[in-house]
Amino acid sequence: MRHVAIVGSGPAGYYTAEALQKADDIAIDVIDRLPVPYGLIRTGVAPDHQSIKAVSRRYEGVALTDNVRFVGHVSVGTDVSIDELTSLYDAVVLATGAPHDRPLDIPGASLPGVIGSAAFVGWYNGHPDFAKLDPSLDAPGVVVVGNGNVALDVARILAKTPEEFAGSDIVSHARAALSDSAVREIHILGRRGPHQIAMTPKELGELGHLERASPRVDPADLPDEGDDAMLEPGMRKSVTHLRSFAANPVAKPVTIEFDFFAMPVRIEGDGRVERVIVERTTLDADLRSHGTGETYAIDAGLVISCIGYQTPPIPGVPYEHGRGRFASDEGRVLPGLYAVGWARRGPSGTIGTNKPDGARIAEMVLEDIGRGAGKAGRAGLDALLANRDIVPVTFRDWRKIEAAEIAAALDGNPREKFTSVEAMLAAIGR
Ligand code: NAP
């Protein structure tokens, strides 16, 4: 028997398990520090994007196969070390994603009211680490920094009416806070221009169909229309949306203003954020942004930086600090240790990008471990955890938690998530 441990039960973890599970004589343990599976699908993908979240059914199919086991509420690094795992399993695959924000490194970034997207997204998605975030929604202005899809998610969630969350699984605390929100002007800051955005057309197009909010683009920021021809088709569609927002400014109570060529340089306020000082930029021949010295201020009670994520390092595991990911040779980190998904390549691509990534790592693992080295595998992990009085949450337990969340759903929503580890465990009688 070959034994593989996958650390992290998000898309990269389950796609890797799915590919490995097809091999003979293999037992796969998917370990997660939370009592609930699916990582980014549960706590990263926006609650109003249920069709994307539906991929969890596929992971459930994998989790229910005989040779795959979910080991929840076990923290690698605290409850069990990487060294212990590599001595118990033929291969250990790090699928830990990139749950930490890249820091917004400007003066004033530590003022209360400045948060990262991991925290804000975690808050509206009921991640136990961020359920108590309580973001300030009491001022009309909000600044969202970054021109990627996360910035779009954040702006859209801030702009929606309570009714527009029908059918979503936004958690009640976020829905209630957002329905009392004073937010009226959302600025999305891009340090470069419309041709350099990292926003996909479907996500950008959604901003044009919001009930009480309308997107605004300054026509002066748009390049000549003829220049769109050199863009790849997806980008061209995204830019077409921006052109249509610029051409048809619709009067609605909430505005989502795209500030292009706009780099935040300082955040100011007396004890909390009150305004962001923004410097206008220009691009050089390599399309890098440079400040022009011209600045303006945006009044804001909340700043959310959506400038990318990083993987938390693990002591003893090679790490690329500049890239915020594990250092690996195409996924091989150390003998017996691999990385996959965002932990390997950094936070890029869609959920689906993790499928070929998982398949490639699975192939590599199978090639490297041969018939296995007769390691203790899951029986060894069980003994080690029992010795430490740690009782993992099983997939069967998770299904009880899930049933309780479905039973608690309000107004036809798919579920009302538990937002603390204690509440998750209470649902299984612990
Ligand atoms: P992203 O796509 O890498 O975008 C990050 C943005 O932050 C870029 O516009 C970048 O600008 C900007 N930025 C970086 N450092 C900055 C700084 N110091 N100051 C100002 N701006 C800065 O990251 P993301 O939005 O976090 O998304 C992560 C991944 O998840 C992406 O692959 C995304 O497509 C995916 N995602 C997909 C969906 C969906 O499909 N619905 C939803 C959410 C996320 P520069 O280009 O100038 O560096």
Coordinates of C-alpha atoms in Angstrom, one line a residue, residues 261-265 277-281 290-296:
F261 CA -3.5 55.2 -13.1
A262 CA -4.0 55.7 -9.4
M263 CA -1.6 54.5 -6.7
P264 CA -2.4 54.9 -3.0
V265 CA 0.7 56.5 -1.4
I277 CA -3.9 60.0 -0.7
V278 CA -3.6 58.8 -4.2
E279 CA -0.8 59.6 -6.7
R280 CA -1.5 59.7 -10.5
T281 CA 0.7 57.4 -12.4
H290 CA 5.5 55.4 -12.0
G291 CA 4.2 58.2 -9.8
T292 CA 3.8 61.6 -11.5
G293 CA 3.9 63.6 -8.3
E294 CA 0.3 64.7 -8.8
T295 CA -1.9 63.6 -5.9
Y296 CA -5.5 63.7 -4.8

